[in-house]
PDB file of C-alpha atoms in Angstrom:
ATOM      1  CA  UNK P   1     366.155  47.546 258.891  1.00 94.00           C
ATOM      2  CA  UNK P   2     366.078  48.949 263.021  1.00 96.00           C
ATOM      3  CA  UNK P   3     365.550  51.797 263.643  1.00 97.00           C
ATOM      4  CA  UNK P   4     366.179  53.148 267.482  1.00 97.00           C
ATOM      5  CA  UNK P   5     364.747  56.474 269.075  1.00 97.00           C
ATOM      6  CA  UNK P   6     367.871  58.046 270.338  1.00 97.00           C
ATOM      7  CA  UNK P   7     366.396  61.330 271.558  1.00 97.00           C
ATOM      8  CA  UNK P   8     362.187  62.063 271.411  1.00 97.00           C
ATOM      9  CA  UNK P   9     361.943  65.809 272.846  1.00 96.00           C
ATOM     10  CA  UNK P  10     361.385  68.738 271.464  1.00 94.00           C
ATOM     11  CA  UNK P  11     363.091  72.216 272.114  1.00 93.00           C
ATOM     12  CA  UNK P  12     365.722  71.334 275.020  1.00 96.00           C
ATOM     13  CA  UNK P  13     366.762  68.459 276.687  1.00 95.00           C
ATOM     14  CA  UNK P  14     364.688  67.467 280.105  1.00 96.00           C
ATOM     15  CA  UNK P  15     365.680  65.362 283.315  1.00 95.00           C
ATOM     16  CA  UNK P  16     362.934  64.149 285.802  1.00 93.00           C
ATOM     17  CA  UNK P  17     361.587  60.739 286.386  1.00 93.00           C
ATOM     18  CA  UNK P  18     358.087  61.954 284.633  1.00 95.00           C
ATOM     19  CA  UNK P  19     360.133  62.475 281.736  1.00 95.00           C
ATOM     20  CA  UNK P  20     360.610  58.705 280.382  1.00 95.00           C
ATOM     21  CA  UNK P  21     358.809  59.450 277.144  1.00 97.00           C
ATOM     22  CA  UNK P  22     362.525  61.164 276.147  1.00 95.00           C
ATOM     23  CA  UNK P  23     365.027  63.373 277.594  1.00 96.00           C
ATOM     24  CA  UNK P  24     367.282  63.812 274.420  1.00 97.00           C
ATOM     25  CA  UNK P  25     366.255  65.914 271.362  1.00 97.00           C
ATOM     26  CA  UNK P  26     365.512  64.560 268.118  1.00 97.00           C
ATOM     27  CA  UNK P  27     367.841  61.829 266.709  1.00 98.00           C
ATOM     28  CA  UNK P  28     366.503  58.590 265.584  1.00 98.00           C
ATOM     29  CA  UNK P  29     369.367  56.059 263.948  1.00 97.00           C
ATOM     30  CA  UNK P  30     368.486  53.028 261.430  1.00 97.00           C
ATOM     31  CA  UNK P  31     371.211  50.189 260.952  1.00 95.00           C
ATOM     32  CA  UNK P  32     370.588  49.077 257.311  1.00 94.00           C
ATOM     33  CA  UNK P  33     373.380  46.676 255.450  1.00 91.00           C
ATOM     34  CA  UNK P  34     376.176  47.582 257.551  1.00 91.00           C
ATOM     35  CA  UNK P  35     375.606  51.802 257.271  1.00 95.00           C
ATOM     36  CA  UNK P  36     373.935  53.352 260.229  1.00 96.00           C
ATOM     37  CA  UNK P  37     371.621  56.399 258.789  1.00 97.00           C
ATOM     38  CA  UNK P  38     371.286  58.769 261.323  1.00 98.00           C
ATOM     39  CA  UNK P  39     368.348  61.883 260.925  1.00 98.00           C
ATOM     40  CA  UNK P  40     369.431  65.280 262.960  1.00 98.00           C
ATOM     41  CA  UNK P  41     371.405  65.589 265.635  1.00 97.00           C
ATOM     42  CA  UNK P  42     370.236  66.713 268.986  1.00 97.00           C
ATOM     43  CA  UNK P  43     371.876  65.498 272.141  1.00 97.00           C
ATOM     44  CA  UNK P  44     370.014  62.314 271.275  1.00 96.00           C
ATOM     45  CA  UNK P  45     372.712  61.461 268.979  1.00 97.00           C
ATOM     46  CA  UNK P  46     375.501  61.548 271.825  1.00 96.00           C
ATOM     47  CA  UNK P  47     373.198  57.880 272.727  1.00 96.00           C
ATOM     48  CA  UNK P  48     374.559  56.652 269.473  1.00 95.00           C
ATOM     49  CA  UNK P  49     376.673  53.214 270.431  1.00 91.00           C
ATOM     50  CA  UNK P  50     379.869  53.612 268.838  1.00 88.00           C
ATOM     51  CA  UNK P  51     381.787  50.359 270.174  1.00 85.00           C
ATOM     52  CA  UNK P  52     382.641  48.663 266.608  1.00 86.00           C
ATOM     53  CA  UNK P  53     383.045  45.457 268.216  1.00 86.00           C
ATOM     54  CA  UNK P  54     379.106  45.640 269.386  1.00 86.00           C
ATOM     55  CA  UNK P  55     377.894  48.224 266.474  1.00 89.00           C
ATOM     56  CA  UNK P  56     379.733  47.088 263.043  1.00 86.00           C
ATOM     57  CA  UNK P  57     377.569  49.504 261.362  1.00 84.00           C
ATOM     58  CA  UNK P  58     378.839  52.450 263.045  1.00 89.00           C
ATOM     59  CA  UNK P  59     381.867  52.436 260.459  1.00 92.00           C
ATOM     60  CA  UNK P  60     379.370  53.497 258.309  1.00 95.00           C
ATOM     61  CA  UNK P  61     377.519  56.572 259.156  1.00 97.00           C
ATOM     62  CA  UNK P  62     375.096  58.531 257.511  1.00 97.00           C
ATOM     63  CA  UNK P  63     373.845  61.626 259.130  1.00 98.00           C
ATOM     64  CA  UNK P  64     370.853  63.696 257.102  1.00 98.00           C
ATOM     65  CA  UNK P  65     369.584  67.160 258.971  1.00 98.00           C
ATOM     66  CA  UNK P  66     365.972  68.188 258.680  1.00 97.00           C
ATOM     67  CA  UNK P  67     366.535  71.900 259.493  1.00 95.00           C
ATOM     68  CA  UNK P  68     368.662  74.111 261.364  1.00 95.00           C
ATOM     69  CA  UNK P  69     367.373  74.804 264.462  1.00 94.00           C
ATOM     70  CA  UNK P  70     369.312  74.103 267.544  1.00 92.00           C
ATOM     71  CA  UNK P  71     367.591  72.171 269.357  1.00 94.00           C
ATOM     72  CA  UNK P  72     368.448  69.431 266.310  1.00 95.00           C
ATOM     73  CA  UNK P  73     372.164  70.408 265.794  1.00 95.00           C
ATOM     74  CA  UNK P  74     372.512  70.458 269.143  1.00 94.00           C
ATOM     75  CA  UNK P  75     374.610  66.932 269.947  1.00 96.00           C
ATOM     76  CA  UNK P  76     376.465  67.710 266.731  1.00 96.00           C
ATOM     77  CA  UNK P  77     379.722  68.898 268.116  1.00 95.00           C
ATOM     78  CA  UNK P  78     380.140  66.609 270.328  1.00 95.00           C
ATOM     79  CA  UNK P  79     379.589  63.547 268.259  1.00 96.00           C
ATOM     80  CA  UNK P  80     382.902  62.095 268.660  1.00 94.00           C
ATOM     81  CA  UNK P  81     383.298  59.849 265.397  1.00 95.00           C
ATOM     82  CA  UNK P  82     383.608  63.335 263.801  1.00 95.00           C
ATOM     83  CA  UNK P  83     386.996  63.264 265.483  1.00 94.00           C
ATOM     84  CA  UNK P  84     387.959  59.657 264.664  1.00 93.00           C
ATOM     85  CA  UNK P  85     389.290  58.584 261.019  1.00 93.00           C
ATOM     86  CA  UNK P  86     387.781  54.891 262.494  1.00 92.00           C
ATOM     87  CA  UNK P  87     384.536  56.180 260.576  1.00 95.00           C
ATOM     88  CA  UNK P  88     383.334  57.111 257.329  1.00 96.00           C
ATOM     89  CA  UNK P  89     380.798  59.957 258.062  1.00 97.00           C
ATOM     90  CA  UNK P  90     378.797  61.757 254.826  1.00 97.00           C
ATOM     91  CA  UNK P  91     376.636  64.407 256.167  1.00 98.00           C
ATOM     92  CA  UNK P  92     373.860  65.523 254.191  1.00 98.00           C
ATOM     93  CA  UNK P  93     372.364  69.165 254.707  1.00 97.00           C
ATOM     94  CA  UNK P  94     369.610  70.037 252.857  1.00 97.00           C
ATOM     95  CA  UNK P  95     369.560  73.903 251.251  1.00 95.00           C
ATOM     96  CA  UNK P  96     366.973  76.595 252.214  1.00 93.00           C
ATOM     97  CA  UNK P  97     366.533  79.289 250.476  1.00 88.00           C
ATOM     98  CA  UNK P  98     370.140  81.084 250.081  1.00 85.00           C
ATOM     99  CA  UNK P  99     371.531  79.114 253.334  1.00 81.00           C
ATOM    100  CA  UNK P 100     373.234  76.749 252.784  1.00 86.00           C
ATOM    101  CA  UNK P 101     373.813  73.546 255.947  1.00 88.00           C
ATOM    102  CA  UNK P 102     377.600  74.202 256.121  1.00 91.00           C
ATOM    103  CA  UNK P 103     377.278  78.034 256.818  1.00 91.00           C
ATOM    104  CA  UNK P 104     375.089  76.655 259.375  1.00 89.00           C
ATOM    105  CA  UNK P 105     376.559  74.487 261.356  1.00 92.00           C
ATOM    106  CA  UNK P 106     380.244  77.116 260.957  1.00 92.00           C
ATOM    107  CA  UNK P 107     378.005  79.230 262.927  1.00 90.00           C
ATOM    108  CA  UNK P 108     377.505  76.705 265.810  1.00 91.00           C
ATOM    109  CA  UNK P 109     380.614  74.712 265.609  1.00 92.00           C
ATOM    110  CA  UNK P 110     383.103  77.515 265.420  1.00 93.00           C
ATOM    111  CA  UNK P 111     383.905  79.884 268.570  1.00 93.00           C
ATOM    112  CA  UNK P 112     382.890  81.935 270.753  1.00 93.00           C
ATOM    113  CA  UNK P 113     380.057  79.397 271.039  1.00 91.00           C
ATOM    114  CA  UNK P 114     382.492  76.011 270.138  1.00 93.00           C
ATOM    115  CA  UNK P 115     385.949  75.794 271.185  1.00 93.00           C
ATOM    116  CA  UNK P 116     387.115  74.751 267.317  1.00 92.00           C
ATOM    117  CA  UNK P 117     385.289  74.905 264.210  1.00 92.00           C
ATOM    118  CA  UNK P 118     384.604  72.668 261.105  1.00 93.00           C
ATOM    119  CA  UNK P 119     388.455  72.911 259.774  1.00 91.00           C
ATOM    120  CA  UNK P 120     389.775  70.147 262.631  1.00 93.00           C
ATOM    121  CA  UNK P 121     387.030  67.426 261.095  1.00 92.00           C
ATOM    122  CA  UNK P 122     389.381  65.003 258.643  1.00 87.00           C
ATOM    123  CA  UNK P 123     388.806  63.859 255.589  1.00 92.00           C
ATOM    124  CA  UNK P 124     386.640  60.746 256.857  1.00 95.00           C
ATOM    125  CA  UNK P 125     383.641  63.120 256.977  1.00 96.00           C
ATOM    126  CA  UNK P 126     381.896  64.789 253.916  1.00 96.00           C
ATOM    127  CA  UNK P 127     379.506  66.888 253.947  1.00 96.00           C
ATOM    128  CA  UNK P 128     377.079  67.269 250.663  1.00 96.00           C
ATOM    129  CA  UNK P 129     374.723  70.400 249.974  1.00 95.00           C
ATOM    130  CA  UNK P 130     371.105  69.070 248.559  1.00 95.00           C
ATOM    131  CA  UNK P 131     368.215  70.942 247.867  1.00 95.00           C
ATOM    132  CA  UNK P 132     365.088  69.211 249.147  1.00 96.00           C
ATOM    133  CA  UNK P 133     363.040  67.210 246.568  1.00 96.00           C
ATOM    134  CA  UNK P 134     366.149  65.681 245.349  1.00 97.00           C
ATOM    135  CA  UNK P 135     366.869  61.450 245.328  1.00 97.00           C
ATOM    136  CA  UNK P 136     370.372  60.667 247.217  1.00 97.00           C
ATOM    137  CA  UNK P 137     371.386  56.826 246.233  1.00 95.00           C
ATOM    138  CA  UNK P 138     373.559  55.465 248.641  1.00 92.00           C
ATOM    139  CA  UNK P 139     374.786  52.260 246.404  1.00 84.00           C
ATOM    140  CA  UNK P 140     372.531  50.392 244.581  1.00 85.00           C
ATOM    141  CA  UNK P 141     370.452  49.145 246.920  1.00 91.00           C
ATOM    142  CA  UNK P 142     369.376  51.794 249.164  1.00 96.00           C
ATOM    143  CA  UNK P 143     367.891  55.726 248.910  1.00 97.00           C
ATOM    144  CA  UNK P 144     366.808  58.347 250.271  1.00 98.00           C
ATOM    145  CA  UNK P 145     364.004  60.615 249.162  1.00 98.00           C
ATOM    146  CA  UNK P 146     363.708  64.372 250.311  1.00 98.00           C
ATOM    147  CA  UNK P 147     360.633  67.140 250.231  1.00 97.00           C
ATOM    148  CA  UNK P 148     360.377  69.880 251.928  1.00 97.00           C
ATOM    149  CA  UNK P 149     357.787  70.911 254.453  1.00 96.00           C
ATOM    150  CA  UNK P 150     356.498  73.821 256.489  1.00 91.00           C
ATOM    151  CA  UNK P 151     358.348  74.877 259.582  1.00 94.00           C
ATOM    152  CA  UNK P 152     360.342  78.735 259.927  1.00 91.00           C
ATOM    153  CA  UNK P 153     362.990  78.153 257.810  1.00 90.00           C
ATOM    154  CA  UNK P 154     361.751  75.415 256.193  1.00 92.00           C
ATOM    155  CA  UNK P 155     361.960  71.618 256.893  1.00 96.00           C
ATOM    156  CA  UNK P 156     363.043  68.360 255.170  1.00 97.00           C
ATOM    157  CA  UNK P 157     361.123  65.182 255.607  1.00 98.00           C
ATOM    158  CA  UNK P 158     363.380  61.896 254.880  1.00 98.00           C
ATOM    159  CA  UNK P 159     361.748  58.900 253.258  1.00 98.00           C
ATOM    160  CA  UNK P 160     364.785  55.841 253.559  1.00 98.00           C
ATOM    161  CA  UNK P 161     363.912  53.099 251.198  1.00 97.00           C
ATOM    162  CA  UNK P 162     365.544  49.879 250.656  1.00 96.00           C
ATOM    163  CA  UNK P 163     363.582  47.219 248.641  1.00 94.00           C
ATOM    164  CA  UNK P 164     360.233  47.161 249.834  1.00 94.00           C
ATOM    165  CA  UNK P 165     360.909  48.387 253.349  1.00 96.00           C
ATOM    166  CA  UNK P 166     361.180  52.226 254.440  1.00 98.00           C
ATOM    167  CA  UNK P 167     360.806  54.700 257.140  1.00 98.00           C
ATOM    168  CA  UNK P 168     359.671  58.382 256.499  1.00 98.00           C
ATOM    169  CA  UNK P 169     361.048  60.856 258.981  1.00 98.00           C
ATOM    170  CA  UNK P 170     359.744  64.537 259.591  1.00 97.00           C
ATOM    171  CA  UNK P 171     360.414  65.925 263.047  1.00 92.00           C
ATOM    172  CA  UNK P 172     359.242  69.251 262.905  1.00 93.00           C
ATOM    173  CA  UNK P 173     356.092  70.469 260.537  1.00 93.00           C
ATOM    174  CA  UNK P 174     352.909  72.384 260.533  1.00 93.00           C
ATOM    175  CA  UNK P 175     349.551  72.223 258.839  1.00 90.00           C
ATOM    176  CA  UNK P 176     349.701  75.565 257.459  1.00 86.00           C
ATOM    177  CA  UNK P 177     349.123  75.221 253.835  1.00 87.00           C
ATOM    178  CA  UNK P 178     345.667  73.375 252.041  1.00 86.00           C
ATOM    179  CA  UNK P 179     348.426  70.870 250.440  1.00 92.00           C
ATOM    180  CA  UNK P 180     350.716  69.819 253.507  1.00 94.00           C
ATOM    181  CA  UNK P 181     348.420  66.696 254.581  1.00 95.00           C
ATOM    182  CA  UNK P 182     347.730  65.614 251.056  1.00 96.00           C
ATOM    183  CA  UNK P 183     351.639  66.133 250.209  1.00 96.00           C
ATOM    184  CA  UNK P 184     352.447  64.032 253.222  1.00 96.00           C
ATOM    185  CA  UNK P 185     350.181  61.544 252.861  1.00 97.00           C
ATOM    186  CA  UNK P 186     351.552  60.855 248.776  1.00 96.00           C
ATOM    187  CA  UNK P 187     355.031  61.248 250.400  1.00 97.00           C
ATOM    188  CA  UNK P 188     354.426  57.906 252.935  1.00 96.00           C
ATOM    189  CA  UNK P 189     353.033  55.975 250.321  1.00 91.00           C
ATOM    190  CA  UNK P 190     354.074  52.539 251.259  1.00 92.00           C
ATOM    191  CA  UNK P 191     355.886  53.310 254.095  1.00 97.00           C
ATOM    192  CA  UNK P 192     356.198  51.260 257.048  1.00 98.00           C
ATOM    193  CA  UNK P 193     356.764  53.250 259.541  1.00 98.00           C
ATOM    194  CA  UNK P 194     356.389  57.288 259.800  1.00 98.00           C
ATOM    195  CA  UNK P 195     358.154  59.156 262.882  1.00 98.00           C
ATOM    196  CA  UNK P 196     356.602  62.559 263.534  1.00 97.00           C
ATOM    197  CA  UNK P 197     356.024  65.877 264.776  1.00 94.00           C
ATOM    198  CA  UNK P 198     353.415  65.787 267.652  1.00 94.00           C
ATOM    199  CA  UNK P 199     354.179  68.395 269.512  1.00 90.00           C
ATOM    200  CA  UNK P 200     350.472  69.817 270.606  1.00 93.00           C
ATOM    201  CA  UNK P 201     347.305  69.270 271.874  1.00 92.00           C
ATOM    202  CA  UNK P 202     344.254  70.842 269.700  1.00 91.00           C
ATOM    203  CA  UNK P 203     343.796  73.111 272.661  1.00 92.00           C
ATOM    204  CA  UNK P 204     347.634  74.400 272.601  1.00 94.00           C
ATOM    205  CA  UNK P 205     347.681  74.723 268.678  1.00 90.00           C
ATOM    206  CA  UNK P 206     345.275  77.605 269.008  1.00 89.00           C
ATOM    207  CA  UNK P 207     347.939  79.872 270.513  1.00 91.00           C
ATOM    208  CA  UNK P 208     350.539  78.541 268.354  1.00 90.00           C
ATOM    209  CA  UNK P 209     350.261  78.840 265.120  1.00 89.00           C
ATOM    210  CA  UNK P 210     353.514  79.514 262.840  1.00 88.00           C
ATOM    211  CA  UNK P 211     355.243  77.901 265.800  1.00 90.00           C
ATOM    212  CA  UNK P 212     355.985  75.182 263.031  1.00 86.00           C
ATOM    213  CA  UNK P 213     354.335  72.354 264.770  1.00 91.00           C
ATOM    214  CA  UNK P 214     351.634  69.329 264.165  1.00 92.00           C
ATOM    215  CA  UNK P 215     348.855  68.665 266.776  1.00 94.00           C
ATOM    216  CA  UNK P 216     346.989  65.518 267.419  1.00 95.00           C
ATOM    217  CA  UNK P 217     344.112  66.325 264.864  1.00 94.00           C
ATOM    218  CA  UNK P 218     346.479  66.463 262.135  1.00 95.00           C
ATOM    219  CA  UNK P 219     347.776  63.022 262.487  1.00 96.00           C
ATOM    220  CA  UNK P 220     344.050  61.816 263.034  1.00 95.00           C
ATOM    221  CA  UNK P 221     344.211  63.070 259.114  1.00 95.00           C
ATOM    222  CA  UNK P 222     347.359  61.185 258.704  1.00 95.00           C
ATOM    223  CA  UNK P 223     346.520  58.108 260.449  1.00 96.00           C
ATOM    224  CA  UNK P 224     342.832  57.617 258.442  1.00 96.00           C
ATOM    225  CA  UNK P 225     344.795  57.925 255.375  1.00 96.00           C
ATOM    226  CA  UNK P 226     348.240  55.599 256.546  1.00 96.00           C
ATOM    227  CA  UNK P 227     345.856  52.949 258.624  1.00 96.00           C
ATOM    228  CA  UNK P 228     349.324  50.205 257.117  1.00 95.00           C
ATOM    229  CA  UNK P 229     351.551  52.678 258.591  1.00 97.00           C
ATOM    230  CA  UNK P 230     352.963  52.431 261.972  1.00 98.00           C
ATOM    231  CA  UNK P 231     352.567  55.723 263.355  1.00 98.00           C
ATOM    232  CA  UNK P 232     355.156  57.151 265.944  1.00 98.00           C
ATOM    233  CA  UNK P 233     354.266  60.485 267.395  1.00 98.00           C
ATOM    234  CA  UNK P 234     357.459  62.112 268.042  1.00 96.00           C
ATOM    235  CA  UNK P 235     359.272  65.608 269.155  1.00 95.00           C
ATOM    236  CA  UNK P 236     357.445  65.678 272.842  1.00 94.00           C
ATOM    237  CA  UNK P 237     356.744  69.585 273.931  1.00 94.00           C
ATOM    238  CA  UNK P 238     359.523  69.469 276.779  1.00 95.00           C
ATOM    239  CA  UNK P 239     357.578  71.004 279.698  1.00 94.00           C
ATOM    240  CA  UNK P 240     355.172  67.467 279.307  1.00 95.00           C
ATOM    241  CA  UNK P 241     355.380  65.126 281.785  1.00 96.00           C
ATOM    242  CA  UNK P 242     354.551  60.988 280.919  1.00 96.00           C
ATOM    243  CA  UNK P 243     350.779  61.441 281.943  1.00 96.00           C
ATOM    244  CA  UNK P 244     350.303  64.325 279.727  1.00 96.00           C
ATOM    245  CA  UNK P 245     352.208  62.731 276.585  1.00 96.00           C
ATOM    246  CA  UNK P 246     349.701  59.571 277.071  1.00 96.00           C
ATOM    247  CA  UNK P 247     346.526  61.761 278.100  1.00 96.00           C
ATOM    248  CA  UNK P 248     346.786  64.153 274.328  1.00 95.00           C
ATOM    249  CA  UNK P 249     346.792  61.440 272.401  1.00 96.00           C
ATOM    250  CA  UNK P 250     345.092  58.544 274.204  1.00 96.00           C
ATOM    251  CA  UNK P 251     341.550  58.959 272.145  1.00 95.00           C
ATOM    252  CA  UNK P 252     343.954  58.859 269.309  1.00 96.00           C
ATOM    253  CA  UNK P 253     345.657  55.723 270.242  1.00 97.00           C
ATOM    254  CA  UNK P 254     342.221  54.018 270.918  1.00 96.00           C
ATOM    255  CA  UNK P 255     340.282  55.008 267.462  1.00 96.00           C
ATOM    256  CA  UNK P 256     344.205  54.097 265.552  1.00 97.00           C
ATOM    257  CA  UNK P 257     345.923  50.898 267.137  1.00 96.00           C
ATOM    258  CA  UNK P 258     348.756  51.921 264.201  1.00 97.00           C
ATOM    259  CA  UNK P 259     349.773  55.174 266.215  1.00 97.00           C
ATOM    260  CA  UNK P 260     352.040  54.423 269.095  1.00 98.00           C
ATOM    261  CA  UNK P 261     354.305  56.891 271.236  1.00 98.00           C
ATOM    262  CA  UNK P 262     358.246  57.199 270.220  1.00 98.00           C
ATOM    263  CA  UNK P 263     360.005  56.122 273.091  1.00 97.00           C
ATOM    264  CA  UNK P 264     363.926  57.367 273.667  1.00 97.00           C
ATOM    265  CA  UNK P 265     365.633  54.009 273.878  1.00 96.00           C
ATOM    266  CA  UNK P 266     362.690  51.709 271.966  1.00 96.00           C
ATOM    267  CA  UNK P 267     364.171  49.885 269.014  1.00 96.00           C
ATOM    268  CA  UNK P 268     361.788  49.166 266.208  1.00 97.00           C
ATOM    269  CA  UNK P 269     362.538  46.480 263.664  1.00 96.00           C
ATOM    270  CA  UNK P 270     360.811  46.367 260.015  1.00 94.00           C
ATOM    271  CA  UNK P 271     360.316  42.749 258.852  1.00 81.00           C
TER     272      UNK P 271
END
């Protein structure tokens, strides 16, 4: 099981040689027994390696949105294996409410905003409705467990398990409810390795709440409950250079040697 950071930021994509944290938004890909699972799909998924002949697993893609916010659909389009019968893409969209994910990615992918819309995708790519709290089995050997979380509009957090190894993935959340830390904490159980939302300082959460965001206090909760759990703070506030990424969390970092920073381009592999 690898998992690779294909895009870190939050909101937009950046440029700027203070940005090496991330310049993508949030994809992060795991090649697991020949499928490549892929969670949301910012630009960060256009760093996706597609060459068969180096990536076998790309055949075998597996995408699973969080939420429908642009900022994570926003590589989606583009992704060419959509327009390649080469690759067997399922693409799993969790439900909200009364939305459901294919009415919202029509609304993106479809003009005057995209050129074509969903109809020119071939058969090679499936997409399947789910409504968050489900189990989706992929074979016998592998799943994926769902719950939702607090963000506008709601948010899915992805725990993919195979055997005793698994990665939890929540990009976007906030500690507005008594039960959120407590929920999260149950829901990484085990888990090797969490990616997520770190978007603020304790000083900028003041003048954000129900912006739908974590700040660093909240995974101080997180990380003296996980101490096992490798940590990866995630989603980087756009406007923040490299300095200011590493300054927020650095007393962090040095009271919990399991919390690291998610770096676009780092590879992580679980043993």
């Amino acid at each position: 099981m690898k998992l690779k950071f294909l895009g870190t930021r939050g909101g937009v994509p950046v440029s700027g040689a203070d940005k090496s944290f991330g310049n993508s938004t949030s994809c992060v890909s795991v090649a697991l027994d020949g499928v490549s699972y892929i969670f949301d799909a910012g630009n960060g998924i256009l760093n996706f390696e597609t060459d068969l002949k180096t990536n076998p697993a790309a055949s075998q893609i597996r995408i699973f949105l969080s939420h429908y916010h642009f900022d994570h659909l926003l590589g989606f389009p583009f992704f060419q294996p959509l327009y390649s019968k080469k690759f067997d893409i399922r693409v799993h969209l969790p439900t909200f409410g009364n939305i459901r994910g294919v009415e919202a990615l029509q609304k993106l992918v479809s003009p005057p905003l995209f050129p074509v819309d969903l109809a020119v995708l071939g058969e090679h790519v499936t997409f399947l409705d789910f409504e968050p709290g489900e189990l989706i089995s992929d074979g016998d050997a592998v799943s994926v467990e769902t719950k939702l979380f607090n963000h506008p509009g709601g948010v899915c957090a992805y725990k993919l398990v195979s055997g005793s190894k698994s990665i939890v993935y929540l990009s976007d959340v906030e500690n507005a409810e008594a039960n959120t830390i407590p929920d999260l904490v149950e829901f990484c159980v085990s888990a090797n390795l969490l990616v997520i939302d770190s978007s603020y300082s304790d000083d900028e959460i003041v003048t954000r709440r129900g912006w739908g965001h974590f700040c660093i206090s909240d995974i101080q909760l997180l990380a003296e409950k996980l101490p096992k759990t490798a940590i990866y703070l995630f989603h980087h506030e756009p406007s923040k250079s490299d300095e200011r990424v590493e300054k927020d969390s650095f007393e962090l970092r040095s009271r919990h040697r399991n919390v690291l920073i998610a770096q676009q381009g780092d590879e992580v592999e679980i043993e």
